[in-house]
Coordinates of C-alpha atoms and ligand atoms in Angstrom, one line a residue:
X1 CA -0.8 -44.1 -81.0
X2 CA 1.3 -47.3 -81.0
X3 CA -1.8 -49.3 -79.9
X4 CA -3.7 -48.1 -83.0
X5 CA -0.9 -49.4 -85.2
X6 CA -0.9 -52.7 -83.4
X7 CA -4.7 -53.1 -83.9
X8 CA -4.3 -52.1 -87.6
X9 CA -1.5 -54.6 -88.0
X10 CA -3.6 -57.5 -86.7
X11 CA -6.6 -56.3 -88.7
X12 CA -4.5 -56.8 -91.8
X13 CA -3.7 -60.3 -90.7
X14 CA 0.0 -59.7 -90.0
X15 CA 1.6 -61.6 -87.1
X16 CA 2.4 -59.4 -84.0
X17 CA 5.8 -59.4 -82.5
X18 CA 6.4 -60.5 -78.8
X19 CA 7.1 -56.9 -77.9
X20 CA 3.8 -55.7 -79.4
X21 CA 1.8 -58.4 -77.7
X22 CA 3.6 -57.8 -74.4
X23 CA 3.3 -54.0 -74.4
X24 CA -0.4 -54.1 -75.4
X25 CA -1.5 -56.6 -72.7
X26 CA 0.7 -55.1 -70.0
X27 CA -0.6 -51.6 -70.6
X28 CA -4.2 -52.9 -70.7
X29 CA -3.8 -54.7 -67.3
X30 CA -2.3 -51.5 -65.9
X31 CA -5.3 -49.5 -67.1
X32 CA -3.3 -47.5 -69.6
X33 CA -5.2 -48.9 -72.6
X34 CA -9.0 -48.5 -72.5
X35 CA -11.5 -51.4 -72.9
X36 CA -12.5 -50.1 -76.4
X37 CA -9.0 -50.5 -77.8
X38 CA -8.6 -53.9 -76.2
X39 CA -12.0 -54.9 -77.6
X40 CA -10.8 -53.8 -81.1
X41 CA -7.7 -55.9 -80.8
X42 CA -9.7 -58.9 -79.6
X43 CA -12.0 -58.5 -82.6
X44 CA -9.0 -58.3 -85.0
X45 CA -7.6 -61.5 -83.4
X46 CA -11.1 -63.1 -83.6
X47 CA -11.1 -62.5 -87.4
X48 CA -7.5 -62.9 -88.3
X49 CA -6.3 -65.5 -85.7
X50 CA -2.8 -65.9 -84.3
X51 CA 0.0 -68.3 -85.3
X52 CA 1.4 -70.7 -82.7
X53 CA 4.3 -68.3 -81.7
X54 CA 1.9 -65.5 -81.1
X55 CA -0.5 -67.8 -79.1
X56 CA 2.4 -69.0 -76.9
X57 CA 3.6 -65.5 -76.4
X58 CA 0.1 -64.2 -75.5
X59 CA -0.2 -67.1 -73.0
X60 CA 3.2 -66.2 -71.5
X61 CA 2.3 -62.5 -71.2
X62 CA -1.0 -63.4 -69.5
X63 CA 0.8 -65.8 -67.1
X64 CA 3.4 -63.1 -66.3
X65 CA 0.7 -60.6 -65.5
X66 CA 0.3 -62.1 -62.0
X67 CA 1.8 -64.4 -59.4
X68 CA 2.1 -68.2 -59.6
X69 CA 1.5 -71.0 -57.2
X70 CA 4.8 -72.9 -56.8
X71 CA 4.6 -76.6 -56.1
X72 CA 8.2 -77.3 -57.1
X73 CA 9.1 -78.2 -53.5
X74 CA 6.8 -81.2 -53.3
X75 CA 7.2 -84.6 -55.0
X76 CA 3.6 -85.0 -56.2
X77 CA 2.6 -83.9 -59.7
X78 CA -0.4 -81.6 -59.3
X79 CA -3.2 -82.0 -61.8
X80 CA -6.3 -80.1 -63.0
X81 CA -9.1 -80.4 -65.5
X82 CA -10.7 -77.6 -67.4
X83 CA -13.6 -77.5 -69.7
X84 CA -14.0 -75.2 -72.8
X85 CA -17.5 -74.5 -71.5
X86 CA -20.9 -76.1 -71.9
X87 CA -24.4 -76.0 -70.7
X88 CA -25.1 -77.7 -67.4
X89 CA -21.4 -78.5 -67.3
X90 CA -20.9 -78.9 -63.5
X91 CA -18.2 -81.6 -63.8
X92 CA -15.5 -79.5 -61.9
X93 CA -17.7 -79.7 -58.8
X94 CA -17.6 -83.5 -58.9
X95 CA -14.2 -84.1 -60.5
X96 CA -12.2 -82.0 -58.1
X97 CA -13.3 -83.7 -54.8
X98 CA -13.3 -87.1 -56.6
X99 CA -9.7 -86.9 -57.7
X100 CA -8.6 -85.5 -54.3
X101 CA -10.4 -88.4 -52.5
X102 CA -8.4 -90.8 -54.7
X103 CA -5.1 -89.2 -53.7
X104 CA -4.6 -86.6 -56.5
X105 CA -3.6 -83.0 -55.7
X106 CA -5.9 -80.5 -57.5
X107 CA -5.2 -76.7 -57.2
X108 CA -8.1 -75.7 -59.6
X109 CA -8.5 -72.2 -61.0
X110 CA -11.8 -71.7 -62.8
X111 CA -13.6 -69.0 -64.7
X112 CA -17.0 -67.4 -64.6
X113 CA -19.9 -67.9 -66.9
X114 CA -19.0 -66.9 -70.5
X115 CA -21.7 -66.3 -73.1
X116 CA -24.4 -69.0 -72.9
X117 CA -22.1 -71.3 -70.9
X118 CA -22.0 -71.5 -67.1
X119 CA -18.8 -71.0 -65.0
X120 CA -17.6 -72.9 -62.0
X121 CA -17.0 -69.8 -59.9
X122 CA -20.5 -68.6 -60.3
X123 CA -21.8 -72.0 -59.2
X124 CA -19.5 -72.1 -56.2
X125 CA -20.5 -68.6 -55.2
X126 CA -24.2 -69.6 -55.1
X127 CA -23.2 -71.4 -51.9
X128 CA -23.6 -68.7 -49.2
X129 CA -20.2 -67.5 -47.9
X130 CA -18.1 -69.6 -50.4
X131 CA -14.9 -67.7 -51.0
X132 CA -13.2 -68.2 -54.4
X133 CA -10.7 -65.4 -53.9
X134 CA -7.7 -67.3 -52.6
X135 CA -4.2 -66.0 -52.7
X136 CA -1.5 -68.2 -54.3
X137 CA -0.3 -69.1 -50.8
X138 CA -3.8 -70.0 -49.7
X139 CA -4.3 -72.2 -52.8
X140 CA -1.0 -74.0 -52.0
X141 CA -1.7 -74.5 -48.3
X142 CA -5.3 -75.8 -48.9
X143 CA -4.1 -78.1 -51.7
X144 CA -1.4 -79.5 -49.4
X145 CA -3.8 -79.9 -46.4
X146 CA -7.0 -81.3 -48.1
X147 CA -5.7 -82.1 -51.6
X148 CA -7.9 -79.5 -53.4
X149 CA -8.7 -75.8 -53.7
X150 CA -11.3 -74.2 -56.0
X151 CA -10.3 -70.6 -56.8
X152 CA -10.7 -67.9 -59.3
X153 CA -8.1 -65.7 -60.9
X154 CA -7.9 -62.5 -58.9
X155 CA -5.8 -59.4 -58.8
X156 CA -2.8 -61.7 -58.1
X157 CA -3.4 -64.7 -60.3
X158 CA -3.6 -64.1 -64.1
X159 CA -5.2 -60.7 -63.8
X160 CA -4.9 -60.3 -67.6
X161 CA -7.2 -63.2 -68.2
X162 CA -9.7 -62.0 -65.6
X163 CA -9.9 -58.6 -67.4
X164 CA -9.9 -60.0 -70.9
X165 CA -12.3 -62.9 -70.2
X166 CA -15.0 -60.5 -69.1
X167 CA -14.5 -58.3 -72.1
X168 CA -14.7 -61.2 -74.5
X169 CA -17.9 -62.2 -73.0
X170 CA -19.6 -58.9 -73.9
X171 CA -17.8 -58.3 -77.2
X172 CA -18.7 -61.5 -79.0
X173 CA -15.0 -62.6 -79.1
X174 CA -15.3 -65.8 -77.1
X175 CA -15.0 -68.1 -80.1
X176 CA -11.4 -67.6 -81.0
X177 CA -8.9 -70.5 -80.9
X178 CA -5.9 -68.5 -79.7
X179 CA -8.0 -66.5 -77.2
X180 CA -9.4 -69.7 -75.7
X181 CA -6.1 -71.5 -75.6
X182 CA -4.2 -68.6 -74.0
X183 CA -7.0 -68.0 -71.5
X184 CA -7.1 -71.6 -70.3
X185 CA -3.3 -72.5 -70.4
X186 CA -2.3 -69.2 -68.7
X187 CA -4.5 -70.1 -65.7
X188 CA -3.3 -73.7 -65.6
X189 CA 0.4 -72.7 -65.7
X190 CA -0.2 -70.1 -63.0
X191 CA -1.7 -72.7 -60.6
X192 CA 1.5 -74.7 -60.9
X193 CA 0.1 -78.0 -62.3
X194 CA 2.2 -80.4 -64.3
X195 CA -0.7 -82.4 -65.7
X196 CA -3.9 -81.3 -67.2
X197 CA -7.0 -82.9 -68.6
X198 CA -9.1 -80.8 -70.9
X199 CA -12.8 -81.4 -71.6
X200 CA -13.1 -79.9 -75.1
X201 CA -16.8 -79.7 -75.8
X202 CA -18.3 -80.2 -79.2
X203 CA -21.8 -79.6 -80.5
X204 CA -24.7 -77.2 -80.2
X205 CA -24.0 -76.0 -76.7
X206 CA -20.2 -75.8 -77.1
X207 CA -18.1 -72.7 -78.0
X208 CA -17.5 -74.4 -81.3
X209 CA -20.2 -76.5 -82.9
X210 CA -18.2 -78.3 -85.6
X211 CA -15.9 -81.3 -85.2
X212 CA -13.0 -79.8 -87.3
X213 CA -12.7 -76.6 -85.3
X214 CA -13.1 -78.4 -82.0
X215 CA -10.3 -80.8 -83.0
X216 CA -8.1 -77.9 -84.0
X217 CA -8.8 -76.3 -80.6
X218 CA -7.9 -79.6 -78.8
X219 CA -4.6 -79.9 -80.7
X220 CA -3.7 -76.2 -80.0
X221 CA -4.5 -76.6 -76.3
X222 CA -2.3 -79.7 -76.1
X223 CA 0.5 -78.0 -78.0
X224 CA 0.4 -74.8 -75.9
X225 CA 0.1 -76.8 -72.7
X226 CA 3.2 -78.8 -73.6
X227 CA 5.1 -75.6 -74.3
X228 CA 4.6 -74.7 -70.6
X229 CA 5.8 -78.1 -69.4
X230 CA 2.2 -79.4 -68.7
X231 CA 1.4 -82.9 -69.8
X232 CA -1.9 -82.3 -71.5
X233 CA -4.6 -84.7 -72.6
X234 CA -7.9 -83.5 -74.3
X235 CA -11.1 -85.5 -74.3
X236 CA -13.5 -84.3 -77.1
X237 CA -16.9 -84.8 -75.5
X238 CA -20.5 -84.3 -76.7
X239 CA -22.3 -81.0 -75.8
X240 CA -25.5 -81.3 -77.9
X241 CA -27.8 -81.5 -74.9
X242 CA -27.2 -80.1 -71.4
X243 CA -25.1 -82.2 -69.1
X244 CA -27.1 -83.8 -66.3
X245 CA -30.6 -82.5 -65.5
X246 CA -29.9 -79.0 -64.0
X247 CA -28.9 -75.8 -65.7
X248 CA -28.4 -72.7 -63.4
X249 CA -25.9 -72.0 -60.6
X250 CA -27.5 -73.4 -57.4
X251 CA -29.5 -76.0 -59.3
X252 CA -26.3 -77.4 -60.6
X253 CA -24.6 -77.4 -57.2
X254 CA -27.6 -79.2 -55.8
X255 CA -27.5 -81.9 -58.5
X256 CA -23.7 -82.5 -57.9
X257 CA -24.3 -82.8 -54.1
X258 CA -27.1 -85.2 -54.6
X259 CA -25.1 -87.3 -57.0
X260 CA -22.1 -87.5 -54.6
X261 CA -24.3 -88.1 -51.6
X262 CA -26.4 -90.8 -53.2
X263 CA -23.5 -92.3 -55.2
X264 CA -25.9 -92.1 -58.2
X265 CA -27.2 -89.6 -60.6
X266 CA -27.4 -88.6 -64.3
X267 CA -25.6 -91.2 -66.4
X268 CA -23.7 -88.6 -68.5
X269 CA -22.3 -86.9 -65.4
X270 CA -21.2 -90.3 -63.9
X271 CA -19.6 -91.4 -67.1
X272 CA -17.8 -88.1 -67.7
X273 CA -16.6 -87.9 -64.1
X274 CA -15.3 -91.4 -64.4
X275 CA -13.4 -90.6 -67.6
X276 CA -12.0 -87.2 -66.6
X277 CA -11.1 -88.2 -63.1
X278 CA -9.4 -91.5 -64.1
X279 CA -7.4 -89.7 -66.8
X280 CA -6.3 -87.1 -64.3
X281 CA -5.2 -89.8 -61.9
X282 CA -3.2 -91.6 -64.6
X283 CA -1.3 -88.5 -65.8
X284 CA -0.5 -87.3 -62.4
X285 CA 0.8 -90.8 -61.7
X286 CA -1.5 -91.8 -58.8
X287 CA -2.5 -94.9 -60.9
X288 CA -0.6 -96.6 -63.6
X289 CA -3.6 -97.1 -65.9
X290 CA -6.9 -95.3 -66.6
X291 CA -8.7 -98.5 -65.9
X292 CA -7.4 -98.7 -62.3
X293 CA -8.3 -95.0 -61.8
X294 CA -11.9 -95.8 -63.0
X295 CA -12.3 -98.5 -60.4
X296 CA -11.2 -96.2 -57.6
X297 CA -13.4 -93.3 -58.9
X298 CA -16.4 -95.7 -58.8
X299 CA -15.6 -96.5 -55.2
X300 CA -15.2 -93.0 -53.9
X301 CA -18.5 -92.0 -55.6
X302 CA -20.3 -95.0 -54.1
X303 CA -18.8 -94.8 -50.6
X304 CA -19.4 -91.1 -50.1
X305 CA -15.8 -90.0 -50.0
X306 CA -16.3 -87.6 -52.9
X307 CA -19.2 -86.0 -51.0
X308 CA -17.3 -85.7 -47.8
X309 CA -14.4 -84.1 -49.7
X310 CA -16.7 -81.6 -51.2
X311 CA -18.0 -80.7 -47.7
X312 CA -14.4 -80.3 -46.6
X313 CA -13.8 -77.9 -49.5
X314 CA -16.9 -75.8 -48.7
X315 CA -15.8 -75.6 -45.1
X316 CA -12.2 -74.7 -45.9
X317 CA -13.4 -71.9 -48.2
X318 CA -15.9 -70.4 -45.6
X319 CA -19.0 -71.7 -47.4
X320 CA -22.2 -72.6 -45.4
X321 CA -22.0 -76.4 -45.1
X322 CA -25.6 -76.5 -43.6
X323 CA -27.2 -75.9 -47.0
X324 CA -25.0 -78.7 -48.5
X325 CA -25.9 -81.1 -45.7
X326 CA -29.6 -80.2 -45.9
X327 CA -30.3 -78.9 -49.4
X328 CA -33.9 -78.0 -48.4
X329 CA -32.5 -75.1 -46.3
X330 CA -31.5 -73.2 -49.4
X331 CA -34.1 -70.5 -50.2
X332 CA -36.5 -71.5 -53.0
X333 CA -36.9 -69.3 -56.0
X334 CA -40.0 -67.1 -55.8
X335 CA -41.3 -68.3 -59.2
X336 CA -41.3 -71.9 -60.4
X337 CA -43.3 -73.2 -63.3
X338 CA -43.5 -76.7 -64.8
X339 CA -43.8 -77.2 -68.5
X340 CA -45.9 -80.2 -69.6
X341 CA -45.2 -82.2 -72.7
X342 CA -47.5 -81.2 -75.6
X343 CA -47.2 -84.7 -77.3
X344 CA -46.4 -88.4 -76.5
X345 CA -43.3 -89.9 -78.1
X346 CA -39.5 -89.8 -77.7
X347 CA -37.4 -86.7 -77.0
X348 CA -35.1 -86.6 -80.0
X349 CA -33.2 -83.4 -79.1
X350 CA -32.8 -80.9 -76.3
X351 CA -31.0 -77.8 -77.8
X352 CA -28.2 -77.0 -75.3
X353 CA -27.4 -73.6 -76.7
X354 CA -31.0 -72.4 -76.6
X355 CA -31.3 -73.8 -73.1
X356 CA -28.1 -71.9 -72.0
X357 CA -29.3 -68.7 -73.6
X358 CA -32.6 -69.0 -71.9
X359 CA -31.0 -69.5 -68.5
X360 CA -28.9 -66.4 -69.1
X361 CA -32.1 -64.4 -69.8
X362 CA -33.6 -65.8 -66.6
X363 CA -30.7 -64.3 -64.6
X364 CA -28.4 -67.3 -64.3
X365 CA -25.8 -65.7 -66.6
X366 CA -24.5 -62.2 -67.4
X367 CA -25.3 -60.1 -70.4
X368 CA -23.1 -57.2 -69.1
X369 CA -19.9 -57.4 -67.1
X370 CA -21.6 -56.0 -63.9
X371 CA -24.9 -57.9 -64.1
X372 CA -25.9 -59.4 -60.8
X373 CA -26.8 -63.1 -60.9
X374 CA -29.9 -64.8 -59.7
X375 CA -28.3 -67.9 -58.2
X376 CA -31.6 -69.9 -58.0
X377 CA -32.6 -69.2 -61.6
X378 CA -32.5 -71.9 -64.2
X379 CA -34.0 -75.0 -65.7
X380 CA -34.5 -78.5 -64.2
X381 CA -35.0 -81.1 -66.9
X382 CA -37.1 -84.1 -66.0
X383 CA -36.3 -86.0 -69.2
X384 CA -33.2 -86.3 -71.4
X385 CA -32.7 -87.1 -75.0
X386 CA -33.9 -90.6 -75.9
X387 CA -36.5 -90.7 -73.1
X388 CA -40.1 -91.6 -73.7
X389 CA -42.7 -89.2 -72.6
X390 CA -46.5 -89.1 -72.4
X391 CA -48.6 -86.1 -73.4
X392 CA -49.2 -84.0 -70.2
X393 CA -46.2 -85.4 -68.3
X394 CA -43.8 -82.8 -66.8
X395 CA -40.8 -82.0 -69.1
X396 CA -39.0 -79.4 -67.1
X397 CA -39.3 -76.8 -64.3
X398 CA -38.3 -73.1 -64.9
X399 CA -37.2 -71.1 -61.8
X400 CA -36.4 -67.4 -61.4
X401 CA -36.8 -64.6 -58.9
X402 CA -38.2 -62.3 -61.5
X403 CA -41.7 -63.2 -62.6
X404 CA -41.5 -61.0 -65.7
X405 CA -38.3 -62.7 -66.9
X406 CA -39.9 -66.1 -66.4
X407 CA -43.0 -65.1 -68.2
X408 CA -41.1 -63.6 -71.1
X409 CA -39.2 -66.9 -71.5
X410 CA -42.2 -69.1 -71.2
X411 CA -43.2 -69.1 -74.9
X412 CA -39.7 -70.0 -76.0
X413 CA -38.9 -72.8 -73.7
X414 CA -40.8 -75.5 -75.6
X415 CA -38.6 -74.7 -78.7
X416 CA -35.5 -76.4 -77.0
X417 CA -37.2 -79.8 -77.6
X418 CA -37.7 -81.9 -80.6
X419 CA -40.0 -85.0 -80.4
X420 CA -40.2 -88.1 -82.6
X421 CA -42.1 -91.4 -82.8
X422 CA -39.0 -93.5 -82.5
X423 CA -35.9 -93.1 -80.3
X424 CA -33.0 -91.1 -81.7
X425 CA -29.6 -92.8 -82.6
X426 CA -27.3 -93.0 -79.7
X427 CA -24.2 -90.9 -80.0
X428 CA -21.1 -91.5 -77.8
X429 CA -20.4 -89.0 -75.0
X430 CA -16.6 -89.2 -75.5
X431 CA -15.7 -88.9 -79.2
X432 CA -11.9 -88.9 -79.2
X433 CA -8.8 -88.3 -77.1
X434 CA -6.0 -85.9 -78.3
X435 CA -2.6 -86.0 -76.6
X436 CA 1.0 -85.1 -77.5
X437 CA 1.5 -88.3 -79.5
X438 CA -1.6 -87.9 -81.6
X439 CA -5.2 -89.0 -81.2
X440 CA -6.9 -92.2 -80.1
X441 CA -10.4 -93.6 -79.5
X442 CA -11.5 -93.6 -75.9
X443 CA -11.6 -97.4 -75.7
X444 CA -8.0 -97.6 -76.9
X445 CA -6.9 -94.9 -74.6
X446 CA -8.2 -96.7 -71.5
X447 CA -6.0 -99.7 -72.4
X448 CA -2.9 -97.6 -73.0
Ligands
URA501 N1 -12.6 -71.4 -70.5 C1 -11.7 -70.4 -70.2 O1 -11.1 -70.4 -69.1 N2 -11.4 -69.5 -71.2 C2 -12.0 -69.5 -72.3 O2 -11.7 -68.7 -73.2 C3 -13.0 -70.5 -72.6 C4 -13.3 -71.4 -71.7

């Protein structure tokens, strides 16, 4: 009955000892503690929080639950980026090949969709044959040979996070600062990186909507990252409207491939890729300044090197490169329906959270741990916030295999939009940078 006492202790708001945290998590991973008790502890943590010592301890225990990739025998500083999760947030698919094309080494471990937010692994698995289940040795070998690997946590790597992450998704315990911080940093420490850029999302479609909590999360992530010897920089970025134009697993892969192939695409994706990739290149010491990194990033996007690196990754991880080289070969969704604008004017808002929830209902995300995904399901926006639109012009396309799901969502979809007669105020995509020495504006950070 020790676990009941531990749950009760956290329920009262008392800090747990290292032994209590370690024994609970270890037994859960071994299958000796059932999901319902782990869920109860997660809920108690959700309401009562954890202090910094508990959070660092939880991160260490999760890290110790599996193997680690060891890069200590190479001179380069490996680097990664991780997002706290957003809607249409496909940046990892662009950033990883971009940084690798610029000379960085990126052993990236990602997660699956969580709540209304998408996950990199689900997007990658929409590519037929793509294998995200790499052993620590395979991650290391692939990173050494092509500069990048895109993997998930499996039975070997941070199994505790894998189990807890899926449980949080279905028990409404995603929005907890210590749980997010331990989940992210344990994965990053396991992949052996010494430098980490975090994309901490803020706004309607983010895990946390308000600036104060998001800033606390950024500071906690930087602090816990540094405890594990990882130089960590967090960019606080806007997540009020979906990123780019596509939301849904394959639709997002397609958008990334088109951007890297054309050297052009959605402005928010290009800007964020530039900022995140250049910051990564600076902190892993490939370039002395962020500004020099940005110039190189622009070049590899424009000359197709990022695209070619992405193809190399797909090939190395057994994915079908033919659908990447010819996007039209990918099977079309059985049901596709265009929504036309009911008014003329400016789009003043596209609610990212509602859009993410809608895509989940369509089959792009999971409501239960074992839900099967519809990889082609999702939304393709034709217009973004601030764009002008005429009545009757297409606003978006909804796609799904299931006609009934698409029809049941149809009435709601228009509610993601707000229209106005004048353009909305512009808000910056990158709000702030948090690092171990404090916080800075993005413009000042570029110069540092
Ligand atoms: N990303 C993660 O890896 N874990 C979280 O808890 C949230 C976002």
